[in-house]
C-alpha positions as CSV (number, residue, x, y, z in Angstrom):
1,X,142.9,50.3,120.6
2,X,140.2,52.5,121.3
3,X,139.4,54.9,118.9
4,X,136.3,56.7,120.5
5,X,136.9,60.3,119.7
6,X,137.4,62.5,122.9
7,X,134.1,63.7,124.5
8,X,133.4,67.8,123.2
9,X,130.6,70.4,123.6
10,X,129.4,69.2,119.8
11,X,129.0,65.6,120.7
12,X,127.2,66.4,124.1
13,X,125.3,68.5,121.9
14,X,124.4,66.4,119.5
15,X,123.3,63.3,121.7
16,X,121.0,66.4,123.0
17,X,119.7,66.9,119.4
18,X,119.3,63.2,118.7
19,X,117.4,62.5,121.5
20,X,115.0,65.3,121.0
21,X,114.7,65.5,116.8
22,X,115.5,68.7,117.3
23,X,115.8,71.2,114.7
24,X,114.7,68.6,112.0
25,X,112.1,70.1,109.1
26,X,109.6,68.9,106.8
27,X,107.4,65.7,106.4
28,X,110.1,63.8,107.9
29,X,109.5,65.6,111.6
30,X,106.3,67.7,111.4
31,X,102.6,67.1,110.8
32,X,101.8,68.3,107.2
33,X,99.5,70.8,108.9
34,X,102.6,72.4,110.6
35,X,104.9,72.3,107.9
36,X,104.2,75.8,107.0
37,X,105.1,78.3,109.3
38,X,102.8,81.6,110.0
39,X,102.4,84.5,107.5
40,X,103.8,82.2,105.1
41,X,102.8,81.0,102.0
42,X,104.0,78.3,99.7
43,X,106.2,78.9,96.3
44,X,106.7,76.4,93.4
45,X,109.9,78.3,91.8
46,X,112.6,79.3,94.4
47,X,112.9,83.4,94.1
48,X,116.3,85.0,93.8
49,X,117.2,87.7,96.7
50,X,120.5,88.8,97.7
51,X,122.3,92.4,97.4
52,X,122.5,92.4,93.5
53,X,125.8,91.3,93.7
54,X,126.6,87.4,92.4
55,X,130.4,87.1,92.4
56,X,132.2,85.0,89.7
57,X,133.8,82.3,91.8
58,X,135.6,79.6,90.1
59,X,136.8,76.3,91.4
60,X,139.8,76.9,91.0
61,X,140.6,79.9,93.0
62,X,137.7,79.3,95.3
63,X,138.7,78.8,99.4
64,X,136.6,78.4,102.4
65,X,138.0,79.6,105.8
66,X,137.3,78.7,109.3
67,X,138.8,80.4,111.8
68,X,138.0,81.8,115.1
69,X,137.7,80.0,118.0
70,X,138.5,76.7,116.8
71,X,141.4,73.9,117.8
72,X,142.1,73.7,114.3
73,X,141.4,76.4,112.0
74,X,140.8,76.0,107.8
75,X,141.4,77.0,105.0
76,X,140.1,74.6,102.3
77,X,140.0,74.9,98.4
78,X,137.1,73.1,96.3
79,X,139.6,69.6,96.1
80,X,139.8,69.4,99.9
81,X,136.1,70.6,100.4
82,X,134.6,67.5,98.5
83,X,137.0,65.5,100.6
84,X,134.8,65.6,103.4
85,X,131.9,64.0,103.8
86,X,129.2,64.2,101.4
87,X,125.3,64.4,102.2
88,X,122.0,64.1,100.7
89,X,119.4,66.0,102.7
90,X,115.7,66.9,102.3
91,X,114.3,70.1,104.1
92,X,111.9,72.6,103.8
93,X,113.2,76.2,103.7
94,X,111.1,79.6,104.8
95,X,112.3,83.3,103.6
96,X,111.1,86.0,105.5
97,X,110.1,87.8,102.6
98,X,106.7,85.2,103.1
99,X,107.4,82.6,100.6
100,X,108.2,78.7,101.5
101,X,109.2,76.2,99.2
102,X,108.7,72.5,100.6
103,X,110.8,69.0,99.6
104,X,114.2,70.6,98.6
105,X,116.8,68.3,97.5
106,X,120.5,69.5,98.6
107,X,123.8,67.4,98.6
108,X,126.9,69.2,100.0
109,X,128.6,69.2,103.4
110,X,127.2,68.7,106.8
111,X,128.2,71.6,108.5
112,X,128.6,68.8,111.9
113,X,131.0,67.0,109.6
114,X,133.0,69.8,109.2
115,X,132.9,71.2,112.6
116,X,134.3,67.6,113.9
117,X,137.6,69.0,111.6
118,X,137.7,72.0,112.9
119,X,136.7,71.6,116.2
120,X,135.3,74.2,118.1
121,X,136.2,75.2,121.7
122,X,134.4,75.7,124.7
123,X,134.3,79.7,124.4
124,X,132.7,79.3,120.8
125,X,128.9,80.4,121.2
126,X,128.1,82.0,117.9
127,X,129.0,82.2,114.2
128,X,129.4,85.2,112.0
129,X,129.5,83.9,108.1
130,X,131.1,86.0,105.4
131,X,130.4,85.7,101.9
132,X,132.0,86.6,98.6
133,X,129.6,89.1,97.8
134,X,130.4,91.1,101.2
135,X,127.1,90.0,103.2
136,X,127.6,88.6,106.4
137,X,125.1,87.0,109.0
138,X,125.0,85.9,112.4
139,X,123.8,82.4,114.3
140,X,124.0,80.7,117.3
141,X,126.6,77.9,116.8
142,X,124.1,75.4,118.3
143,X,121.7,76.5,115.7
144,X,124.6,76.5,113.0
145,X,125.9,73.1,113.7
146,X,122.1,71.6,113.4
147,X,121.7,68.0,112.2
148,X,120.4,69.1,109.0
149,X,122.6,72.1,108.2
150,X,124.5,72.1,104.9
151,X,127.2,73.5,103.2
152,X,125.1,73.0,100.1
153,X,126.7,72.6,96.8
154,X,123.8,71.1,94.3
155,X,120.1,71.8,94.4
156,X,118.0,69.1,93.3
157,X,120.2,66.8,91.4
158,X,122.0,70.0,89.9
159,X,124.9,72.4,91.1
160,X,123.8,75.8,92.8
161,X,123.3,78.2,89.8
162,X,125.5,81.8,90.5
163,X,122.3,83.3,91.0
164,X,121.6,80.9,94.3
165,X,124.9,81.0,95.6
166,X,126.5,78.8,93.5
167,X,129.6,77.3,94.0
168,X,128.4,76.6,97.8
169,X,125.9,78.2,100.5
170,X,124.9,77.7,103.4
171,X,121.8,75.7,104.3
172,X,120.4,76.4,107.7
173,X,116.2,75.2,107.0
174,X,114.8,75.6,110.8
175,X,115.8,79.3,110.7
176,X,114.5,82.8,107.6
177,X,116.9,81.6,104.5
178,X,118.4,85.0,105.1
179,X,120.6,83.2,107.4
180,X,121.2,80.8,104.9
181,X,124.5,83.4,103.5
182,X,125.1,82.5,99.6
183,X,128.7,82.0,98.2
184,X,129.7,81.3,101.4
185,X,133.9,82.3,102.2
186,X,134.6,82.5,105.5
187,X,133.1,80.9,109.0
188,X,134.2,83.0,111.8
189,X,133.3,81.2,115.4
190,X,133.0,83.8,118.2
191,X,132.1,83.9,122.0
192,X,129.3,86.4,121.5
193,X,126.5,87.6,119.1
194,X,127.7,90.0,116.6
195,X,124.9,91.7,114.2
196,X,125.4,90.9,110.4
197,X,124.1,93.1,107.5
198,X,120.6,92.4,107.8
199,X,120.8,92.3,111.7
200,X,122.4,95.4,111.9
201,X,119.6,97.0,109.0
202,X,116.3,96.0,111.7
203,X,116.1,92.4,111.0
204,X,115.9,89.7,113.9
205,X,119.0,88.7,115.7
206,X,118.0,85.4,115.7
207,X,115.1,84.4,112.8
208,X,112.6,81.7,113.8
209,X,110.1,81.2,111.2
210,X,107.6,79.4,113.7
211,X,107.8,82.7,115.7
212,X,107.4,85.4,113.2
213,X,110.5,86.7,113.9
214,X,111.3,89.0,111.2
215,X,112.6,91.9,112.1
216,X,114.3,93.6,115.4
217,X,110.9,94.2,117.0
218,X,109.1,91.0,116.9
């Protein structure tokens, strides 16, 4: 019997990715002199920023929905989310704000592994996440579904405090951590770019640290 799963836009994607290392951060990937992207500089703590909103979520109401242009869409609660496959990763992570913290410890979901549930079609080009708190923010779904892209849960050894998005986040390291939406609710998958909040306030529709891009201008 042959079980090889049926060949998809993510697989022929990530052979892509393989082949190249791309999107991979930190020592692992880049020279230590170009781990630290321009105008940046590095941070031992890890600062709090978000809208001054930090929702209570408990486990036990908490859901995560994907929907959109997917075969199958989702709607998980916290049992069926740490069902999937679980993932230590190590990355770097930039905020546009001009701090970088190196060596981060996260375990959570891969968001590959849980794109290979849900499966995204053909027409899928972008994702718009929603969070709890009301934020949303937009990414390419190539960019989204990076080998090193988390649905983070714990933080160095620990669970994500409130504060950083605690009960889960998303973990996106190669792009500004504001695309990196805290207490993360909903993935929507769509077949265009669609401005979230800071996108639509003058920040860059796309967010590449290595290019500056910070805001709508650059």
């Amino acid at each position: 019997m042959d079980d090889t799963p049926d060949d998809s836009k993510l697989t022929r994607t990530k052979r892509l990715w393989a082949e190249a290392g791309k999107f991979l951060t930190g020592r692992q990937s880049r020279p230590e002199e170009d781990r630290l992207p321009p105008g940046q500089h590095l941070v031992r703590d890890w600062p709090v920023l978000d809208l001054g909103v930090h929702p209570d979520l408990p486990l036990s109401t908490w859901r995560l929905d994907v929907v959109g242009l997917v075969e199958k869409p989702l709607s998980l609660n916290w049992e069926q989310f740490q069902a999937l496959p679980q993932t230590e990763l190590r990355t770097d992570i930039h905020c546009v704000t001009t701090w970088s913290r190196y060596d981060n410890d996260w375990k959570g979901v891969r968001v590959q592994d849980l794109l290979e549930v849900a499966r995204p079609v053909d027409q899928a080009t972008h994702v718009l996440l929603h969070s709890y708190d009301g934020y949303t923010t937009n990414l390419p779904l190539m960019d989204f579904a990076a080998p090193d892209a988390m649905l983070a849960t714990h933080w160095q050894g620990q669970p994500l405090t409130q504060a950083h998005g605690g009960p889960m986040r998303a973990m996106v390291p190669h792009l500004y951590f504001w695309k990196s939406a805290k207490w993360l609710g909903r993935i929507e998958l769509i077949g265009a770019d669609r401005a979230g909040f800071w996108e639509r306030n003058g920040y860059h529709m796309y967010g590449d640290p290595w290019r500056e891009q910070r805001y709508s201008e650059d």
